[in-house]
Tab-separated table of C-alpha atoms and ligand atoms in Angstrom:
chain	number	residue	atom	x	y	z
A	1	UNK	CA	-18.479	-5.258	-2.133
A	2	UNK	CA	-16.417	-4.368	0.428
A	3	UNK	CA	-16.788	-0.897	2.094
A	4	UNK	CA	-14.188	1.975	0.847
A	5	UNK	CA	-12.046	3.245	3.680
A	6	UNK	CA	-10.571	6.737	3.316
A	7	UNK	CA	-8.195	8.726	6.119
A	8	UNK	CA	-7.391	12.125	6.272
A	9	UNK	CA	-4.493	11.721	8.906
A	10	UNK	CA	-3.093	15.310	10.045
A	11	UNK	CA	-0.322	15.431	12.817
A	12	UNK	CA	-0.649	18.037	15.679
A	13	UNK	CA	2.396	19.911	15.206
A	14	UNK	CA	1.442	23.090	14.092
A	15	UNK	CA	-1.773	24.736	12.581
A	16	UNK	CA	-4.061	22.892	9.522
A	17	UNK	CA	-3.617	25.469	6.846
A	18	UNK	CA	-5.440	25.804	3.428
A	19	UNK	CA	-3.548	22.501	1.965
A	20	UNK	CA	-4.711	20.416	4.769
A	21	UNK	CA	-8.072	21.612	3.988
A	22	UNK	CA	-7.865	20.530	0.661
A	23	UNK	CA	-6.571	16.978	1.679
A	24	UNK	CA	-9.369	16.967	3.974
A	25	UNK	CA	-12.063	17.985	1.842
A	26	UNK	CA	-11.193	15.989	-1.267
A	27	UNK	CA	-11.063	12.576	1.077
A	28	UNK	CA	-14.280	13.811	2.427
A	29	UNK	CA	-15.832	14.246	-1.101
A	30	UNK	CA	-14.541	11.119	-2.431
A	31	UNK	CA	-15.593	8.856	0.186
A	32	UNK	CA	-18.849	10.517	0.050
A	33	UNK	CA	-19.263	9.839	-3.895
A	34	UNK	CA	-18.385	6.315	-3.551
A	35	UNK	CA	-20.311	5.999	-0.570
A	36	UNK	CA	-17.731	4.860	1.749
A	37	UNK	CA	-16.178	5.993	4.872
A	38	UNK	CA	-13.576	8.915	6.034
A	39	UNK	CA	-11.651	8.197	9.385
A	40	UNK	CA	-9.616	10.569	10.942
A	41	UNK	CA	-6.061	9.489	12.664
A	42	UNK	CA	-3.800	11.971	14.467
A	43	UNK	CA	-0.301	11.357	13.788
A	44	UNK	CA	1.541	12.455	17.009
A	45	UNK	CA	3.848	9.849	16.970
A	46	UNK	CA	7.029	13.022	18.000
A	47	UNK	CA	5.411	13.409	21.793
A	48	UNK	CA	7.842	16.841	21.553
A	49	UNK	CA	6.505	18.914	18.309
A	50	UNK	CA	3.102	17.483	18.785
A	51	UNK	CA	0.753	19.321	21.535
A	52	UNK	CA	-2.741	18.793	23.084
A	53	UNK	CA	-3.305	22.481	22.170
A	54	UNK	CA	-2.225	21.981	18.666
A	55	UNK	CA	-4.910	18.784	18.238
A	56	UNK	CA	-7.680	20.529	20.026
A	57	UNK	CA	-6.834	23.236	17.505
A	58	UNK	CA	-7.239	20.988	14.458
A	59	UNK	CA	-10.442	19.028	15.432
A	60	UNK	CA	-12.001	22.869	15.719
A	61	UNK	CA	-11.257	23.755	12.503
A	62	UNK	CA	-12.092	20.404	11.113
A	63	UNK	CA	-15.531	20.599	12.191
A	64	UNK	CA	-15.524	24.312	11.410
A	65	UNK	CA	-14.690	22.958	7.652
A	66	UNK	CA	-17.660	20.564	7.587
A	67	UNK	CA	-15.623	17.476	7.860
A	68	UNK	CA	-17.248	14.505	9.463
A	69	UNK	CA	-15.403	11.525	10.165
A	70	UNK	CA	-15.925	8.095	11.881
A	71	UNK	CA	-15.581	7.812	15.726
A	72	UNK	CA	-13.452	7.002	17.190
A	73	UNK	CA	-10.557	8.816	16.470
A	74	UNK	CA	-6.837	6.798	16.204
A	75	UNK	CA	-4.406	8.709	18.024
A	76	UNK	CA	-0.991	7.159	17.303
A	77	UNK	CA	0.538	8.191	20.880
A	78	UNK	CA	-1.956	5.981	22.039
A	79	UNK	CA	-0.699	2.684	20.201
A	80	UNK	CA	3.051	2.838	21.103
A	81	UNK	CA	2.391	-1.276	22.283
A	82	UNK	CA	1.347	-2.213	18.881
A	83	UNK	CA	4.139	-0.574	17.093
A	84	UNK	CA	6.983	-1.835	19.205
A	85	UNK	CA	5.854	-5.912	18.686
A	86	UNK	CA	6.298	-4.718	14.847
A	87	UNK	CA	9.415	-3.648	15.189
A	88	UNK	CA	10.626	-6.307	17.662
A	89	UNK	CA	9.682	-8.699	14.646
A	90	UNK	CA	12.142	-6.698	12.304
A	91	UNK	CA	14.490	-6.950	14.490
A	92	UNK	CA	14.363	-10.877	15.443
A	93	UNK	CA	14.101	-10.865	11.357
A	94	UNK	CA	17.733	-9.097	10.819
A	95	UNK	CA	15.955	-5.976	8.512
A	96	UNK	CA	16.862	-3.442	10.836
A	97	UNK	CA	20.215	-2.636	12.681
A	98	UNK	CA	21.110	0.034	15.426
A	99	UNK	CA	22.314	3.265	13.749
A	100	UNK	CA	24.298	4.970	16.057
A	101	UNK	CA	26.056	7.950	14.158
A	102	UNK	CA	25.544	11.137	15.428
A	103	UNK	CA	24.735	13.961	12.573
A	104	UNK	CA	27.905	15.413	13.104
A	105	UNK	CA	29.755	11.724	12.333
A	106	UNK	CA	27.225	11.689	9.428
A	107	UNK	CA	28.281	14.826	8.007
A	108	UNK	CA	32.038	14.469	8.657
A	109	UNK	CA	32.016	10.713	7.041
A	110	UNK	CA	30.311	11.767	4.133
A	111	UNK	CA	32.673	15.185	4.401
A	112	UNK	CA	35.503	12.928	4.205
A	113	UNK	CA	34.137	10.437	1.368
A	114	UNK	CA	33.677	13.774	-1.125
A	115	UNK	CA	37.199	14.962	-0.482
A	116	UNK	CA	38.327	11.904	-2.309
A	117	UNK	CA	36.291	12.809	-5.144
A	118	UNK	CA	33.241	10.479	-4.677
A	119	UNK	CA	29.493	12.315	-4.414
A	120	UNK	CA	27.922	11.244	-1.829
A	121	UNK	CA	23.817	10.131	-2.234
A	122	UNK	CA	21.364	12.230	-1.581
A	123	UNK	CA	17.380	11.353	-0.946
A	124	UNK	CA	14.340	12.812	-3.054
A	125	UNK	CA	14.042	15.422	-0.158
A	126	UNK	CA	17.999	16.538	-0.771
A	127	UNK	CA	18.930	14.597	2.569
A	128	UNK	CA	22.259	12.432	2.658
A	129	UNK	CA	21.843	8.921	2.249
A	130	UNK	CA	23.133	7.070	6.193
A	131	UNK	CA	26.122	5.680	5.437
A	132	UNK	CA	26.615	2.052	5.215
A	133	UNK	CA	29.337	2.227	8.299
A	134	UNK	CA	27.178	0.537	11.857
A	135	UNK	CA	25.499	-2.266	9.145
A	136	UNK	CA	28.640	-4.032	9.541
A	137	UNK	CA	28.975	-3.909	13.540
A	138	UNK	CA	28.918	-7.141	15.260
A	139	UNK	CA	26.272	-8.292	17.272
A	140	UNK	CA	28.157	-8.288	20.276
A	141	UNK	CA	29.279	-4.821	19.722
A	142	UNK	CA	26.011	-3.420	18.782
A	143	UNK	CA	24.871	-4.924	22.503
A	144	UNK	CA	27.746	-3.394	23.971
A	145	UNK	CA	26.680	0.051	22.673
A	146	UNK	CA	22.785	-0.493	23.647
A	147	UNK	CA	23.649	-1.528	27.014
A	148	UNK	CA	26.084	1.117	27.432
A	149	UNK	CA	23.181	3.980	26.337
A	150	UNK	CA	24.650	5.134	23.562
A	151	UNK	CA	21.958	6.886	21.514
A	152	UNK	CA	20.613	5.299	18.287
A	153	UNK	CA	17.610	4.458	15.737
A	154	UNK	CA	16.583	1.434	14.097
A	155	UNK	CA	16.813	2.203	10.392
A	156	UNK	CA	16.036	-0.264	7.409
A	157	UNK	CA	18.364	-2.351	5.732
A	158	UNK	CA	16.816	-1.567	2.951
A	159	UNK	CA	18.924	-3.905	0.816
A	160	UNK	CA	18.384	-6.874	2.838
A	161	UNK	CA	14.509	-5.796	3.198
A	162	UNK	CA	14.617	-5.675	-0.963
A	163	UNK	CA	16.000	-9.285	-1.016
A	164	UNK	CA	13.599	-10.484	1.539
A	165	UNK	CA	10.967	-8.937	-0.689
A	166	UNK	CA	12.209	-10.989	-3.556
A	167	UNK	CA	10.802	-9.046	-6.753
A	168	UNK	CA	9.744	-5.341	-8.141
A	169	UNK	CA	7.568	-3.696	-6.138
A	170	UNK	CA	4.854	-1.205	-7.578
A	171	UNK	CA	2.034	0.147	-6.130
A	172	UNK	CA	-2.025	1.438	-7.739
A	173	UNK	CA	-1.783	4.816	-7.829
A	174	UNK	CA	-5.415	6.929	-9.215
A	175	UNK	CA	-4.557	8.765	-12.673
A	176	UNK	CA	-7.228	11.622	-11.314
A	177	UNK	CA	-9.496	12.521	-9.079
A	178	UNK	CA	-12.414	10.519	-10.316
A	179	UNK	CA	-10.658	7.292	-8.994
A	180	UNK	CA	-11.927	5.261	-11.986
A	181	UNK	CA	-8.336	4.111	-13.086
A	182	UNK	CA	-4.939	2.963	-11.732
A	183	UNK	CA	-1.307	2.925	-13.310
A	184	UNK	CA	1.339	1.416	-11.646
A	185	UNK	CA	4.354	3.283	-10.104
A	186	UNK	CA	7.480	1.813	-9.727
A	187	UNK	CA	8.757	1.644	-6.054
A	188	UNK	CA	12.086	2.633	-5.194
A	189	UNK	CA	12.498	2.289	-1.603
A	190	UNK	CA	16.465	2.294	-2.665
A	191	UNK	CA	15.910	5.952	-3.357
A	192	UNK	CA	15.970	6.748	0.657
A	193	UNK	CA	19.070	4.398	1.721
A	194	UNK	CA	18.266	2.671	5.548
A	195	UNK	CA	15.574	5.068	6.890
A	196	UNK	CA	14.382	5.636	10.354
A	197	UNK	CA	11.961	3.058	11.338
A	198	UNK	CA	11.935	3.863	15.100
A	199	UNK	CA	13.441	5.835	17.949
A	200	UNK	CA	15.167	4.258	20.739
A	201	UNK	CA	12.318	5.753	23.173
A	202	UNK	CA	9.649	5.855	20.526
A	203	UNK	CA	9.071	2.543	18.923
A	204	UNK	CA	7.968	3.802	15.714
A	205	UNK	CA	8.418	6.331	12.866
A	206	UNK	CA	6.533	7.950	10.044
A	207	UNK	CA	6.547	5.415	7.728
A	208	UNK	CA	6.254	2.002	10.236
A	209	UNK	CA	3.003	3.620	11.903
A	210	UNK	CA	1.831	4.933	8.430
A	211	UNK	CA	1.465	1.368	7.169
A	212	UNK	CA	0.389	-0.512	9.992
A	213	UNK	CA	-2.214	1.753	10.403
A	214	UNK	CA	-3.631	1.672	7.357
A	215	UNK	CA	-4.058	-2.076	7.271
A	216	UNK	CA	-5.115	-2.436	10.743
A	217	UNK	CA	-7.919	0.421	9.547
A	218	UNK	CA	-8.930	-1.295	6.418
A	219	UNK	CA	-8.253	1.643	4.099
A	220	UNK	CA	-8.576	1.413	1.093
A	221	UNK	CA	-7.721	4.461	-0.628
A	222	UNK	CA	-4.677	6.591	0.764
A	223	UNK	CA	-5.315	10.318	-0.420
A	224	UNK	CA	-2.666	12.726	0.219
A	225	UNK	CA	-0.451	15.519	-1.143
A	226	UNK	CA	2.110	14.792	-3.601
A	227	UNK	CA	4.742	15.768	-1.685
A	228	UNK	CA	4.723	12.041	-0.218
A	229	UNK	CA	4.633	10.513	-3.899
A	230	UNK	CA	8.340	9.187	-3.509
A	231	UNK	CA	7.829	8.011	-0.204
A	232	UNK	CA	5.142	5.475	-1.008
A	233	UNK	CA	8.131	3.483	-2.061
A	234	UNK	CA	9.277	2.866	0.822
A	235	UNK	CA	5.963	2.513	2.487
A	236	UNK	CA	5.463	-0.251	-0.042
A	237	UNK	CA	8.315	-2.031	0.958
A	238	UNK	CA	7.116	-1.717	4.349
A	239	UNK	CA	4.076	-3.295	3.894
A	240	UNK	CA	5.844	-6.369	1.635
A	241	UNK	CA	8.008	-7.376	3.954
A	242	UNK	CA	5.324	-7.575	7.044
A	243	UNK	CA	2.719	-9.040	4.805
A	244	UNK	CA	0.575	-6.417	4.742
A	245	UNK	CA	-2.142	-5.438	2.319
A	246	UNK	CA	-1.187	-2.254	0.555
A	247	UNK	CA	-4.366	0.241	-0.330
A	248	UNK	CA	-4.429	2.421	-3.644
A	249	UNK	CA	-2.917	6.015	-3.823
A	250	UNK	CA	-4.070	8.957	-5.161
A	251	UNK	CA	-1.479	11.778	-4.493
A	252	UNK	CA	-3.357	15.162	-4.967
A	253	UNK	CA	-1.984	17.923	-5.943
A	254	UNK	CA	-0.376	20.990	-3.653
A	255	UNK	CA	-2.250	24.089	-3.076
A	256	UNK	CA	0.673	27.079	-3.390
A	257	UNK	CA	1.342	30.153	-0.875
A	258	UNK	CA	0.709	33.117	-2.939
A	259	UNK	CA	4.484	32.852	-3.935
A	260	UNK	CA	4.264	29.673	-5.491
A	261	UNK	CA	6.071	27.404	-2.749
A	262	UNK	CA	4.415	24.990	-0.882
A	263	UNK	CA	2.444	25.755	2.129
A	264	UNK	CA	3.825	25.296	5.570
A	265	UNK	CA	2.821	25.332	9.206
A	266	UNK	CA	4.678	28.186	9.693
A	267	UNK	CA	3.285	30.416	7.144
A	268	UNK	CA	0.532	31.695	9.454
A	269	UNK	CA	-1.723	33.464	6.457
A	270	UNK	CA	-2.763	30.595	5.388
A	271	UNK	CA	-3.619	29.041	8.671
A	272	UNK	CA	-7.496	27.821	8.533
A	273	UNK	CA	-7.702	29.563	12.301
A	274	UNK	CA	-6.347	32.611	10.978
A	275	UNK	CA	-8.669	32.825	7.441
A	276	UNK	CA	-11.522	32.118	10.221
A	277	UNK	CA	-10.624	35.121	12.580
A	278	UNK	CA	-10.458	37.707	9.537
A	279	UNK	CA	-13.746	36.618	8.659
A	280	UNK	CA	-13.653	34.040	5.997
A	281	UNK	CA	-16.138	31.112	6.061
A	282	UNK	CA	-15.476	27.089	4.901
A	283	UNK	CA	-17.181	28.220	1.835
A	284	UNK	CA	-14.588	31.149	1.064
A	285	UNK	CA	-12.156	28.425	1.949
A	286	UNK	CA	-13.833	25.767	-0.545
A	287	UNK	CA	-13.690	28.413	-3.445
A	288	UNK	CA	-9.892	29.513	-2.444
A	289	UNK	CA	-8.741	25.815	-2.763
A	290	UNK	CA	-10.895	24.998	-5.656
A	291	UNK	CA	-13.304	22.703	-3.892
B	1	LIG	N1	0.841	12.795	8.989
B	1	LIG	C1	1.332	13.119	7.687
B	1	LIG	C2	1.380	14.620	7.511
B	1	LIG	O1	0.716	15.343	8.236
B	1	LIG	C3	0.468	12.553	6.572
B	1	LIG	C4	0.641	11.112	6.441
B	1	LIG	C5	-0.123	10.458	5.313
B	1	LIG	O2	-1.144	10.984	4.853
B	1	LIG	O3	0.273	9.364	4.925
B	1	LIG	O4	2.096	15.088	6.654
């Protein structure tokens, strides 16, 4: 059998608070009981939110939690190279385009489209769908605009990545924590329009280094927080269209700020550094979090 790969895979942008811990612990446990292996990968990928001070930050209250992982660490700032030769293939493949609107052309077009009546799209997160508008620039225009530095991101054409895809996609997502069953879950990558797959000076984005990541890793089993349920869609689609081997989900459930909304690296409380410095210890924060 081959060996289970789990990742707890935290970006440096703020402090780990008590529903990191959770995601951290619960990978730990579970690649523990089925005696495989917990890597950790530090998603810095935004070289301006993430810090050194926020990532030394982390990895001390990591090991302050008990969490062991296996060396060496992937630090995503550190694998720019391998991104950009998968994006240059999506773009010699035609399944992403230039998006140059500006959010103030995005929220004037789609301004303009509601006055006459029609309701614009909106993503599982609330955000406007990019309209359809630079799709339909030609090539020689969209050259023009590169070489002339106007700024832009490579987004998904999500419909022509769908085609290219050819079928349904689903993915195995865990029914609980004991990881002894799957369902499938429909994916609907639709659901997010063309998203973001890189940065004109960073050749990636969330989702692109998410997935080749995990398949250059070898995991396995992808545990995180249910807040990225809907976004394993497009993850998914991700992964069909580059060939890639997609791992099993289990999306865990959210631990709540004491007023019910989901915690946030703002909300300093709940900050693992802070619970430490009033005293607590990783087994207060194991009974706090239910673990
Ligand atoms: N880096 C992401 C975050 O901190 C998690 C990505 C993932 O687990 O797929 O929210």
């Amino acid at each position: 059998m081959t060996l289970l790969t789990f990742r707890f895979a935290p970006s440096p942008n703020g402090e780990l608070h008590l529903g990191h811990a959770y995601s951290a612990l619960l990978n730990q446990k579970l690649a523990k009981a089925s005696g495989g292996r917990l890597l950790l990968r530090i998603e810095d990928i935004d070289t301006t939110r993430c810090t050194p001070e926020f990532e030394a930050g982390m990895l001390a209250d990591l090991k302050w939690l008990g969490l062991g992982w296996q060396e060496p660490v992937r630090r995503q700032s550190e694998h720019f190279a391998e991104y950009r030769t998968v994006l240059e293939r999506l773009i010699r493949e035609e399944l992403v385009y230039p998006a140059f609107m500006s959010r103030g052309e995005i929220r004037a077009f789609i301004a303009d489209s509601e006055m006459r009546g029609r309701d614009w799209p909106r993503d599982p997160d609330g955000v406007p769908l990019y309209p359809p508008a630079d799709k339909a620039l030609p090539m020689k225009e969209r050259r023009r605009r590169i070489a002339e530095n106007t700024p832009f991101a490579w987004r998904l054409d999500v419909g022509a990545a769908m085609a290219r895809a050819g079928k349904d996609l689903a993915w195995a997502e865990f029914t609980d924590e004991t990881l002894s069953a799957t369902h499938l879950v429909e994916a609907r990558p639709q659901d997010w329009g063309d998203v973001i797959v890189a940065r004109r000076d960073i050749p990636t984005s969330y989702h692109l280094a998410v997935i080749v990541d995990d398949a250059l890793q070898g995991v396995s089993h992808v545990v995180r927080g249910q807040d990225l349920f809907s976004a394993t869609g497009v993850q998914r689609l991700l992964q069909e269209i580059l060939g890639l081997q997609p791992p099993a989900y289990f999306h865990h459930r959210l631990v709540l700020g004491p007023d019910g909304r989901k915690l946030s690296k703002s909300l300093r409380d709940a900050g693992l550094a802070a619970l430490r410095d009033a005293g607590a210890s990783p087994d207060d924060v194991r009974r706090t979090i239910g673990l």
